[in-house]
Coordinates of C-alpha atoms and ligand atoms in Angstrom, one line a residue:
M1 CA -46.8 63.2 -61.3
V2 CA -44.8 64.4 -64.2
D3 CA -44.0 62.0 -66.9
D4 CA -40.8 63.1 -68.4
P5 CA -38.6 60.5 -70.3
N6 CA -35.7 62.8 -70.3
L7 CA -35.6 63.4 -66.7
T8 CA -32.7 61.0 -65.9
E9 CA -30.5 62.5 -68.6
R10 CA -31.2 66.0 -67.4
L11 CA -30.6 65.1 -63.8
Y12 CA -27.2 63.5 -64.8
E13 CA -26.4 66.7 -66.6
S14 CA -27.3 68.8 -63.6
G15 CA -24.9 66.7 -61.5
A16 CA -27.4 65.0 -59.2
E17 CA -26.2 61.8 -57.5
F18 CA -28.4 58.7 -57.2
S19 CA -28.3 56.7 -54.1
G20 CA -30.1 53.7 -52.6
E21 CA -32.0 52.3 -55.5
I22 CA -30.7 49.2 -57.3
T23 CA -30.4 50.4 -60.8
E24 CA -29.0 47.2 -62.3
Q25 CA -31.0 44.1 -63.1
M26 CA -30.2 41.1 -60.8
S27 CA -28.2 38.3 -62.5
P28 CA -30.5 35.3 -63.2
L29 CA -28.2 32.9 -61.3
L30 CA -28.4 35.0 -58.1
S31 CA -32.1 35.3 -58.5
I32 CA -32.6 31.5 -58.7
F33 CA -30.4 31.0 -55.7
L34 CA -32.3 33.5 -53.5
T35 CA -35.8 32.4 -54.5
W36 CA -35.3 28.6 -54.7
I37 CA -32.1 27.2 -53.3
L38 CA -31.7 29.3 -50.2
P39 CA -35.2 28.6 -48.8
I40 CA -34.7 24.9 -49.4
M41 CA -31.4 24.9 -47.6
I42 CA -33.0 26.7 -44.6
F43 CA -35.8 24.2 -44.4
A44 CA -33.3 21.3 -44.7
A45 CA -31.3 22.8 -41.9
I46 CA -34.3 23.2 -39.6
G47 CA -35.3 19.6 -40.4
Q48 CA -31.9 18.3 -39.6
Y49 CA -31.8 20.2 -36.3
M50 CA -35.2 18.8 -35.3
Y51 CA -34.3 15.3 -36.2
K52 CA -31.2 15.5 -34.1
K53 CA -33.1 16.9 -31.2
L54 CA -35.6 14.0 -31.4
L55 CA -32.7 11.5 -31.5
E56 CA -31.1 13.1 -28.6
K57 CA -34.3 12.8 -26.6
A58 CA -34.6 9.2 -27.7
G59 CA -31.0 8.5 -26.8
G60 CA -28.5 9.4 -29.5
P61 CA -27.6 8.7 -33.1
N62 CA -26.8 5.0 -32.5
S63 CA -30.4 4.3 -32.3
M64 CA -31.7 1.6 -34.6
A65 CA -34.6 3.4 -36.1
F66 CA -36.7 6.5 -35.5
G67 CA -37.7 6.7 -31.8
M68 CA -35.6 3.7 -30.7
G69 CA -33.4 5.1 -28.1
K70 CA -31.2 4.5 -25.1
S71 CA -32.8 4.5 -21.7
N72 CA -31.9 7.3 -19.5
A73 CA -31.5 5.0 -16.5
K74 CA -29.1 6.8 -14.2
V75 CA -26.0 4.8 -13.4
Y76 CA -24.8 4.9 -9.8
V77 CA -21.6 3.0 -9.6
K78 CA -20.3 1.6 -6.4
S79 CA -23.1 2.9 -4.2
S80 CA -22.2 6.5 -4.8
E81 CA -24.9 7.5 -2.3
G82 CA -23.5 5.2 0.3
I83 CA -26.8 4.2 1.8
K84 CA -26.5 1.1 4.0
F85 CA -29.1 -1.0 5.9
S86 CA -28.2 1.0 9.0
D87 CA -29.6 4.1 7.4
V88 CA -33.0 2.5 7.1
A89 CA -34.5 2.4 10.5
G90 CA -37.2 -0.1 11.5
E91 CA -38.4 -2.4 8.7
D92 CA -36.5 -5.3 10.2
E93 CA -38.4 -8.0 8.3
A94 CA -37.7 -6.3 5.0
K95 CA -34.1 -5.9 5.8
E96 CA -33.8 -9.5 6.8
N97 CA -35.3 -10.6 3.6
L98 CA -33.0 -8.4 1.5
A99 CA -29.9 -9.4 3.5
E100 CA -30.1 -12.7 1.7
I101 CA -29.7 -10.9 -1.7
V102 CA -26.7 -9.1 -0.3
D103 CA -25.2 -12.3 0.8
Y104 CA -25.8 -13.8 -2.6
L105 CA -24.2 -10.9 -4.4
H106 CA -21.1 -11.2 -2.2
S107 CA -20.7 -15.0 -2.7
P108 CA -22.8 -16.3 -5.5
D109 CA -20.7 -19.6 -5.6
K110 CA -22.1 -20.7 -2.3
Y111 CA -25.6 -20.6 -3.9
K112 CA -24.6 -22.2 -7.2
E113 CA -23.0 -25.1 -5.4
V114 CA -26.2 -26.1 -3.8
G115 CA -28.1 -25.3 -7.0
A116 CA -30.2 -22.6 -5.5
S117 CA -31.0 -19.7 -7.6
M118 CA -31.8 -16.2 -6.4
P119 CA -35.1 -14.6 -7.5
K120 CA -34.5 -12.1 -10.3
G121 CA -37.3 -9.8 -9.3
I122 CA -38.3 -8.6 -5.9
L123 CA -41.5 -6.6 -5.4
L124 CA -41.3 -4.1 -2.6
V125 CA -44.8 -3.4 -1.6
G126 CA -46.1 -0.7 0.8
P127 CA -47.5 2.8 1.2
P128 CA -45.6 5.8 -0.1
G129 CA -42.6 7.1 1.9
T130 CA -41.9 4.0 3.8
G131 CA -38.3 3.5 2.5
K132 CA -38.7 1.2 -0.5
T133 CA -36.2 3.2 -2.6
M134 CA -33.9 3.5 0.3
L135 CA -34.0 -0.3 0.8
A136 CA -33.1 -1.0 -2.8
K137 CA -30.3 1.5 -2.6
A138 CA -29.1 -0.1 0.6
V139 CA -28.9 -3.5 -1.1
A140 CA -26.6 -2.0 -3.7
G141 CA -24.7 -0.2 -1.0
E142 CA -24.2 -3.2 1.1
S143 CA -23.2 -5.4 -1.8
N144 CA -21.0 -2.8 -3.4
V145 CA -22.5 -3.2 -6.8
P146 CA -23.7 -0.6 -9.4
F147 CA -27.2 0.7 -8.9
F148 CA -29.5 1.5 -11.9
S149 CA -32.7 3.2 -11.1
I150 CA -35.6 4.2 -13.3
S151 CA -39.2 5.0 -12.7
G152 CA -42.0 3.0 -14.4
S153 CA -43.5 6.2 -15.6
E154 CA -40.3 7.1 -17.5
F155 CA -40.9 4.0 -19.7
V156 CA -44.3 5.2 -20.8
E157 CA -43.5 7.3 -23.8
M158 CA -45.5 9.2 -26.3
F159 CA -44.6 6.9 -29.2
V160 CA -45.4 3.2 -29.4
G161 CA -42.2 1.2 -29.2
M162 CA -40.0 3.8 -27.4
G163 CA -40.7 2.4 -24.0
A164 CA -39.8 -1.1 -25.1
A165 CA -36.6 0.2 -26.6
K166 CA -35.7 1.8 -23.3
V167 CA -36.3 -1.5 -21.5
R168 CA -34.1 -3.3 -24.0
D169 CA -31.4 -0.8 -23.5
L170 CA -31.6 -0.7 -19.8
F171 CA -31.1 -4.4 -19.6
N172 CA -28.2 -4.3 -22.1
Q173 CA -26.5 -1.8 -19.8
A174 CA -27.2 -3.9 -16.8
K175 CA -26.0 -7.1 -18.2
E176 CA -22.7 -5.4 -19.0
K177 CA -22.3 -4.2 -15.5
A178 CA -23.5 -7.4 -13.7
P179 CA -23.6 -8.1 -10.9
C180 CA -25.8 -5.1 -10.3
I181 CA -29.1 -3.8 -9.0
V182 CA -31.8 -2.4 -11.4
F183 CA -34.4 -0.6 -9.4
I184 CA -37.8 0.1 -11.0
D185 CA -39.9 2.5 -9.0
E186 CA -43.6 2.7 -9.5
I187 CA -43.7 -0.4 -11.5
D188 CA -47.5 -0.3 -11.7
A189 CA -47.1 2.5 -14.3
I190 CA -46.2 -0.2 -16.8
G191 CA -47.3 -3.4 -15.0
K192 CA -51.0 -2.7 -14.8
K193 CA -53.3 -5.6 -15.6
R194 CA -53.7 -5.7 -19.4
E195 CA -57.3 -6.8 -19.9
G196 CA -60.3 -4.7 -19.4
N197 CA -59.4 -1.3 -20.6
I198 CA -61.3 -0.3 -23.6
G199 CA -59.1 0.6 -26.6
G200 CA -56.1 -0.7 -24.7
N201 CA -52.8 1.0 -24.4
D202 CA -50.4 -0.3 -27.0
E203 CA -47.4 1.5 -25.7
R204 CA -47.7 0.3 -22.2
E205 CA -48.4 -3.3 -23.3
Q206 CA -45.4 -3.4 -25.6
T207 CA -43.2 -2.0 -22.8
L208 CA -44.5 -4.6 -20.3
N209 CA -44.0 -7.4 -22.8
Q210 CA -40.5 -6.3 -23.4
L211 CA -39.8 -6.2 -19.7
L212 CA -41.2 -9.8 -19.4
T213 CA -39.1 -10.9 -22.3
E214 CA -36.0 -9.4 -20.9
M215 CA -36.6 -11.0 -17.5
D216 CA -37.1 -14.4 -19.0
G217 CA -34.1 -13.8 -21.3
F218 CA -31.3 -13.7 -18.8
E219 CA -30.3 -16.8 -17.0
E220 CA -30.6 -17.7 -13.4
N221 CA -27.8 -16.4 -11.4
S222 CA -26.6 -13.9 -13.9
G223 CA -26.2 -11.4 -11.1
V224 CA -28.8 -8.9 -12.2
I225 CA -31.3 -8.3 -9.4
I226 CA -34.4 -6.3 -10.1
P227 CA -36.1 -4.8 -7.1
A228 CA -39.3 -3.0 -8.0
A229 CA -41.5 -0.8 -5.8
T230 CA -45.3 -0.3 -5.9
N231 CA -48.1 0.8 -3.7
R232 CA -50.9 -0.8 -5.7
P233 CA -49.9 -4.4 -5.9
E234 CA -53.4 -5.6 -6.6
S235 CA -53.3 -3.8 -9.9
L236 CA -50.3 -5.6 -11.2
D237 CA -50.5 -7.9 -14.2
P238 CA -50.4 -11.6 -13.0
A239 CA -47.8 -12.2 -15.7
L240 CA -45.4 -9.9 -13.9
T241 CA -45.7 -11.7 -10.5
R242 CA -45.6 -15.3 -11.7
P243 CA -42.6 -17.5 -10.7
G244 CA -39.4 -16.5 -12.4
R245 CA -40.3 -12.9 -12.6
F246 CA -41.2 -10.7 -9.6
D247 CA -42.0 -13.7 -7.5
R248 CA -40.7 -12.5 -4.2
R249 CA -42.8 -10.0 -2.3
V250 CA -41.3 -7.9 0.5
P251 CA -43.8 -5.9 2.4
V252 CA -42.6 -2.5 3.5
E253 CA -45.3 -1.4 5.9
L254 CA -45.8 1.8 7.9
P255 CA -43.5 1.8 10.9
D256 CA -44.9 0.7 14.3
L257 CA -44.1 2.6 17.5
K258 CA -40.6 1.2 17.9
G259 CA -39.9 1.7 14.2
R260 CA -41.0 5.4 14.4
E261 CA -38.8 6.0 17.3
A262 CA -35.8 4.5 15.5
I263 CA -36.5 6.5 12.3
L264 CA -36.8 9.7 14.4
R265 CA -33.4 8.9 16.0
V266 CA -31.7 8.2 12.6
H267 CA -32.9 11.6 11.3
A268 CA -32.2 13.4 14.5
K269 CA -28.6 12.5 14.1
K270 CA -28.5 14.8 11.1
I271 CA -29.6 17.8 13.1
K272 CA -28.4 19.4 16.4
A273 CA -30.9 18.1 18.9
S274 CA -30.9 18.8 22.6
Q275 CA -29.8 16.0 25.0
N276 CA -33.1 15.3 26.7
I277 CA -35.5 14.7 23.9
D278 CA -38.1 12.0 24.5
F279 CA -38.2 10.3 21.1
L280 CA -40.7 7.7 22.3
K281 CA -43.2 10.4 23.2
I282 CA -42.8 12.0 19.8
A283 CA -43.2 8.6 18.1
R284 CA -46.4 8.0 20.1
M285 CA -47.8 11.4 19.0
A286 CA -46.9 10.7 15.3
S287 CA -49.0 7.5 15.1
G288 CA -49.6 6.5 11.5
A289 CA -46.8 8.6 10.1
S290 CA -44.5 7.2 7.4
G291 CA -40.7 7.3 7.4
A292 CA -40.8 10.2 4.9
E293 CA -43.2 12.1 7.1
L294 CA -41.1 11.5 10.2
A295 CA -38.0 12.8 8.3
N296 CA -40.1 15.9 7.4
I297 CA -41.2 16.3 11.1
V298 CA -37.6 16.4 12.2
N299 CA -36.7 18.9 9.5
E300 CA -39.6 21.1 10.4
A301 CA -38.4 21.1 14.0
A302 CA -35.0 22.2 12.9
L303 CA -36.4 25.0 10.8
R304 CA -38.5 26.1 13.8
A305 CA -35.4 26.2 16.0
V306 CA -33.6 28.4 13.4
R307 CA -36.7 30.7 13.2
S308 CA -36.5 31.4 16.9
S309 CA -32.7 31.7 16.6
R310 CA -31.8 28.8 18.8
K311 CA -28.8 26.6 18.2
E312 CA -30.5 23.4 19.3
V313 CA -33.8 21.6 18.5
T314 CA -35.9 21.0 21.5
Q315 CA -38.7 18.7 22.5
E316 CA -41.2 21.5 22.0
D317 CA -39.9 22.1 18.4
L318 CA -40.6 18.5 17.6
E319 CA -44.0 18.4 19.2
E320 CA -45.1 21.6 17.4
S321 CA -43.8 20.3 14.1
I322 CA -45.9 17.2 14.4
E323 CA -48.9 19.5 14.6
V324 CA -47.7 21.4 11.6
V325 CA -47.4 18.2 9.6
I326 CA -50.8 17.0 10.8
A327 CA -52.8 20.2 10.8
G328 CA -50.7 22.9 9.1
Y329 CA -49.2 26.1 10.5
Q330 CA -50.9 28.2 13.2
K331 CA -53.0 30.9 11.6
K332 CA -51.7 34.0 13.3
N333 CA -54.3 36.4 12.2
A334 CA -57.4 34.3 12.0
M335 CA -60.2 36.4 13.5
L336 CA -62.7 34.3 15.3
T337 CA -65.5 36.2 17.1
D338 CA -65.8 35.5 20.9
K339 CA -68.9 33.6 20.3
E340 CA -67.2 31.4 17.7
K341 CA -64.3 30.8 20.0
M342 CA -66.6 29.7 22.7
I343 CA -68.4 27.3 20.4
V344 CA -65.0 25.8 19.3
S345 CA -64.0 25.5 23.0
Y346 CA -67.1 23.6 23.9
H347 CA -66.9 21.5 20.8
E348 CA -63.3 20.3 21.5
I349 CA -64.0 19.7 25.2
G350 CA -67.0 17.7 24.1
H351 CA -64.7 15.4 22.2
A352 CA -62.2 15.1 25.1
L353 CA -64.8 14.6 27.7
V354 CA -66.6 11.8 25.9
A355 CA -63.3 10.1 25.2
A356 CA -62.2 10.4 28.9
K357 CA -65.5 9.1 30.3
Q358 CA -65.4 6.0 28.2
S359 CA -63.1 3.0 28.7
H360 CA -60.7 1.9 26.0
S361 CA -60.1 5.4 24.8
A362 CA -56.7 6.8 24.1
P363 CA -55.7 9.4 26.7
V364 CA -56.1 13.1 25.7
Q365 CA -52.7 14.6 25.0
K366 CA -53.6 18.1 24.1
I367 CA -56.5 20.3 23.3
T368 CA -56.2 23.5 21.3
I369 CA -58.4 26.1 19.7
V370 CA -55.7 27.9 17.8
P371 CA -56.8 27.8 14.1
R372 CA -54.5 26.1 11.6
T373 CA -53.8 26.6 8.0
S374 CA -55.5 23.3 7.1
G375 CA -58.8 24.9 8.1
A376 CA -59.1 23.2 11.5
L377 CA -60.4 25.6 14.1
G378 CA -59.2 23.5 16.9
Y379 CA -58.5 19.9 17.7
T380 CA -58.1 17.3 20.4
M381 CA -55.1 15.1 20.2
Q382 CA -55.4 11.6 21.6
V383 CA -52.3 9.5 21.9
D384 CA -52.2 5.8 22.3
E385 CA -49.7 4.4 24.8
G386 CA -48.5 1.4 22.7
N387 CA -49.1 -0.3 19.5
H388 CA -52.6 -1.2 18.4
Y389 CA -53.0 -4.1 16.1
L390 CA -56.5 -5.2 17.0
M391 CA -59.6 -3.2 17.8
R392 CA -62.6 -4.5 19.7
K393 CA -66.1 -3.7 18.6
E394 CA -66.6 -1.6 21.8
E395 CA -63.5 0.4 21.1
I396 CA -64.7 1.3 17.6
E397 CA -68.1 2.3 19.0
N398 CA -66.4 4.4 21.6
K399 CA -64.4 6.1 19.0
I400 CA -67.5 6.9 17.0
A401 CA -69.1 8.3 20.2
T402 CA -65.9 10.5 20.7
F403 CA -66.3 11.8 17.1
T404 CA -69.9 12.8 17.8
G405 CA -68.9 14.4 21.1
G406 CA -68.1 17.8 19.6
R407 CA -71.4 18.2 17.9
A408 CA -73.2 16.9 21.0
A409 CA -71.6 19.6 23.2
E410 CA -72.8 22.3 20.7
E411 CA -76.3 21.0 20.8
L412 CA -76.4 20.7 24.6
I413 CA -75.0 24.2 25.3
F414 CA -76.1 26.3 22.4
G415 CA -79.2 24.5 21.3
S416 CA -78.1 24.7 17.6
V417 CA -75.4 23.1 15.4
T418 CA -72.6 24.5 13.2
T419 CA -70.6 23.3 10.2
G420 CA -67.6 22.6 12.5
A421 CA -68.4 19.0 12.7
S422 CA -68.0 18.1 9.1
N423 CA -64.7 16.2 9.5
D424 CA -66.0 14.4 12.6
I425 CA -69.1 13.3 10.6
E426 CA -66.9 12.0 7.8
Q427 CA -64.7 9.9 10.1
A428 CA -67.5 8.5 12.2
T429 CA -69.3 7.4 9.0
K430 CA -66.2 5.7 7.7
L431 CA -65.8 3.8 10.9
A432 CA -69.4 2.8 11.1
R433 CA -69.5 1.6 7.5
A434 CA -66.4 -0.4 7.9
M435 CA -67.8 -2.1 11.0
I436 CA -70.8 -3.3 9.0
T437 CA -69.4 -4.0 5.6
R438 CA -65.9 -5.2 6.4
Y439 CA -65.4 -6.3 10.0
G440 CA -68.6 -8.4 10.3
M441 CA -69.8 -6.5 13.3
S442 CA -73.4 -6.2 12.5
D443 CA -76.1 -8.7 13.6
D444 CA -77.7 -9.1 10.2
F445 CA -74.9 -9.8 7.9
D446 CA -72.7 -12.1 10.0
M447 CA -69.3 -12.7 8.4
V448 CA -70.1 -11.6 4.9
A449 CA -67.8 -9.2 3.1
L450 CA -70.0 -6.5 1.6
E451 CA -67.2 -4.2 0.5
T452 CA -63.8 -4.8 -0.9
V453 CA -60.9 -2.4 -0.3
N454 CA -59.3 -1.4 -3.6
N455 CA -55.9 0.0 -2.9
R456 CA -55.1 -0.4 0.8
Y457 CA -51.9 1.6 0.5
L458 CA -53.4 4.6 -1.1
G459 CA -56.3 5.8 1.0
G460 CA -58.0 2.5 0.8
D461 CA -61.3 3.4 -0.9
A462 CA -63.8 0.6 -1.0
S463 CA -66.3 -0.6 -3.5
L464 CA -69.6 -2.3 -2.6
A465 CA -70.2 -5.9 -3.6
C466 CA -73.8 -6.5 -2.8
S467 CA -77.4 -6.0 -4.0
A468 CA -79.2 -2.8 -4.0
Q469 CA -81.5 -4.0 -1.2
T470 CA -78.5 -4.9 1.0
Q471 CA -77.0 -1.5 0.3
A472 CA -80.2 0.2 1.5
S473 CA -80.1 -2.0 4.6
I474 CA -76.4 -1.1 5.2
D475 CA -77.2 2.6 5.0
R476 CA -80.0 2.2 7.6
Q477 CA -77.7 0.3 9.9
V478 CA -74.9 2.9 9.6
V479 CA -77.4 5.6 10.6
E480 CA -78.7 3.6 13.5
L481 CA -75.2 2.9 14.8
I482 CA -74.1 6.5 14.7
K483 CA -77.4 7.7 16.2
K484 CA -76.9 5.4 19.1
Q485 CA -73.4 6.6 19.8
H486 CA -74.4 10.2 19.3
E487 CA -77.1 9.7 22.0
K488 CA -74.5 8.1 24.3
A489 CA -72.2 11.1 23.8
K490 CA -75.0 13.5 24.7
E491 CA -75.8 11.5 27.8
I492 CA -72.2 11.5 28.9
L493 CA -72.0 15.3 28.5
T494 CA -75.4 15.9 30.2
Q495 CA -74.2 14.0 33.2
N496 CA -70.9 15.9 33.3
R497 CA -72.4 19.3 32.5
D498 CA -70.4 21.2 35.2
K499 CA -67.1 19.7 34.1
L500 CA -68.0 20.6 30.5
D501 CA -68.6 24.2 31.5
K502 CA -65.5 24.5 33.6
L503 CA -63.2 22.9 31.1
A504 CA -64.6 24.9 28.1
Q505 CA -64.1 28.1 30.0
Y506 CA -60.5 27.1 30.9
L507 CA -59.7 26.2 27.3
Y508 CA -61.3 29.4 26.1
E509 CA -59.0 31.5 28.3
R510 CA -55.8 29.5 27.6
E511 CA -56.4 28.5 24.0
T512 CA -54.2 25.4 24.4
I513 CA -54.2 23.0 27.3
T514 CA -52.3 19.8 28.0
G515 CA -53.7 16.4 28.8
E516 CA -52.5 16.7 32.4
E517 CA -54.3 20.0 32.9
F518 CA -57.4 18.5 31.4
M519 CA -57.3 15.4 33.7
E520 CA -56.6 17.6 36.8
I521 CA -59.7 19.7 36.3
L522 CA -61.7 16.6 35.5
K523 CA -60.7 14.8 38.6
K524 CA -61.1 17.7 41.0
Ligands
ADP601 P1 -40.6 5.1 -0.9 O1 -39.7 4.7 -2.0 O2 -41.1 4.0 -0.1 O3 -41.7 6.0 -1.3 P2 -38.3 6.5 0.0 O4 -37.4 5.3 0.2 O5 -38.1 7.3 -1.2 O6 -39.8 6.0 0.2 O7 -38.2 7.4 1.4 C1 -38.3 8.8 1.3 C2 -37.5 9.4 2.5 O8 -38.2 9.1 3.7 C3 -36.1 8.9 2.6 O9 -35.3 9.7 1.9 C4 -35.9 9.0 4.1 O10 -35.4 10.3 4.4 C5 -37.2 8.8 4.7 N1 -37.4 7.4 5.2 C6 -38.4 6.6 4.8 N2 -38.4 5.4 5.4 C7 -37.3 5.5 6.3 C8 -36.7 4.6 7.2 N3 -37.3 3.3 7.4 N4 -35.6 5.0 7.9 C9 -35.1 6.2 7.7 N5 -35.6 7.1 6.8 C10 -36.7 6.8 6.1
ZN602 ZN1 -64.8 18.0 16.1

């Protein structure tokens, strides 16, 4: 570098032009602005923006304090969805129960005259997808009143106090619009029993307390009716279910045969179905399905019809879609070896044959060895003729024998066993255990409850309530019970060895056979 103090002057003289560089000193005012005031302003703006966002989330600038906000209960005025009781099929008892509420909302004076007061809270209890939400909407639809709905989980917020503010706000809205329906879905999310959980949950407790306060706060006959839905009623806080609060309980159970048929018909109206569909048969096949699952079955059938470019849904579409809902789609490119296919054939015929050779077994409807996406390599579908409310001890034992029939056939024919029976094992064990611990069907324990079911609407897992010695004894008895039925199944198959071979061969060739074909070969 050359240090030349006269360089600038000389360059000026030579006529060079300067560009780019700031040659002047910044004014002190501007400098202060840029380095101090501007950053502060930027930060303040960001802060304001974030604060506004938070308020919006909490419900708007009219909130009382930080985090206190409006509820985002959706408002449906005048039954905008137009759901009526006639849209809810089956569930007659529940509808009857709720019809009284509708009548009350139509003519409250009739009730006031006598001095009767309507319950404020109604607890709709039942497994998922049985139409609890629909029923609440139908009450609003039939009574022509506004319908507010919010899920219990929406009340549970990150910050303590926010859920309570939502409850307060929801009820303020509701009181303005009374008479009206305020539906709280999944109320167990806020209404769980309070004691017992270590550390507690302040937010949930505050929300629950607020709900209780609000319910106590408004008068009898104010016209605000609060249906709430739950599928774990046993976990609710007793304070919530005591008189004056959610004191009326309306069970919404899984539909029975007639109910299933009715639900199928309601949903079939929404699609183009062929004239000669046997809904009763479909309802029989879909034993244990909820309303939501039946709606899904009908829709799957419609999709299947479109897929095969037909204009109408047929019986076959519906039957296949039941299997899709139960077992998943057919696996088109599953490559079973011939040997495996043979094993699966014998396994399934083993189930079917043991079922058919025992009394009190549901008739075989269909046997298939087409693999499904659920992982099932085949299955035997048994369909009960009518409703089943009670089961005799022998029936359960026969059922266990049927479950063991698949494995029994494998043992008998191939002299070895496969992993294919894992699901059968699970089911048989469950039944055997329940016989001993819950149904009082063992000789030793008489009518003593050794297990209690925790949530009967959600899978119904059970917890043991007995000493360790008793547990060991239960385990032994379960093993004995299953062994006995397994032996019985093997005996049945040994005695019917020729039928077993013939049927398995037939199934192996066709891959799917109907109950009639099965019975025909069996009877020959
Ligand atoms: P839940 O609230 O009990 O979980 P929903 O009321 O949300 O069940 O029902 C879900 C869907 O299932 C409904 O939208 C409807 O299509 C169907 N469904 C359930 N039960 C019935 C019923 N009894 N009649 C007609 N459709 C039903
Ligand atoms: Zn099996």
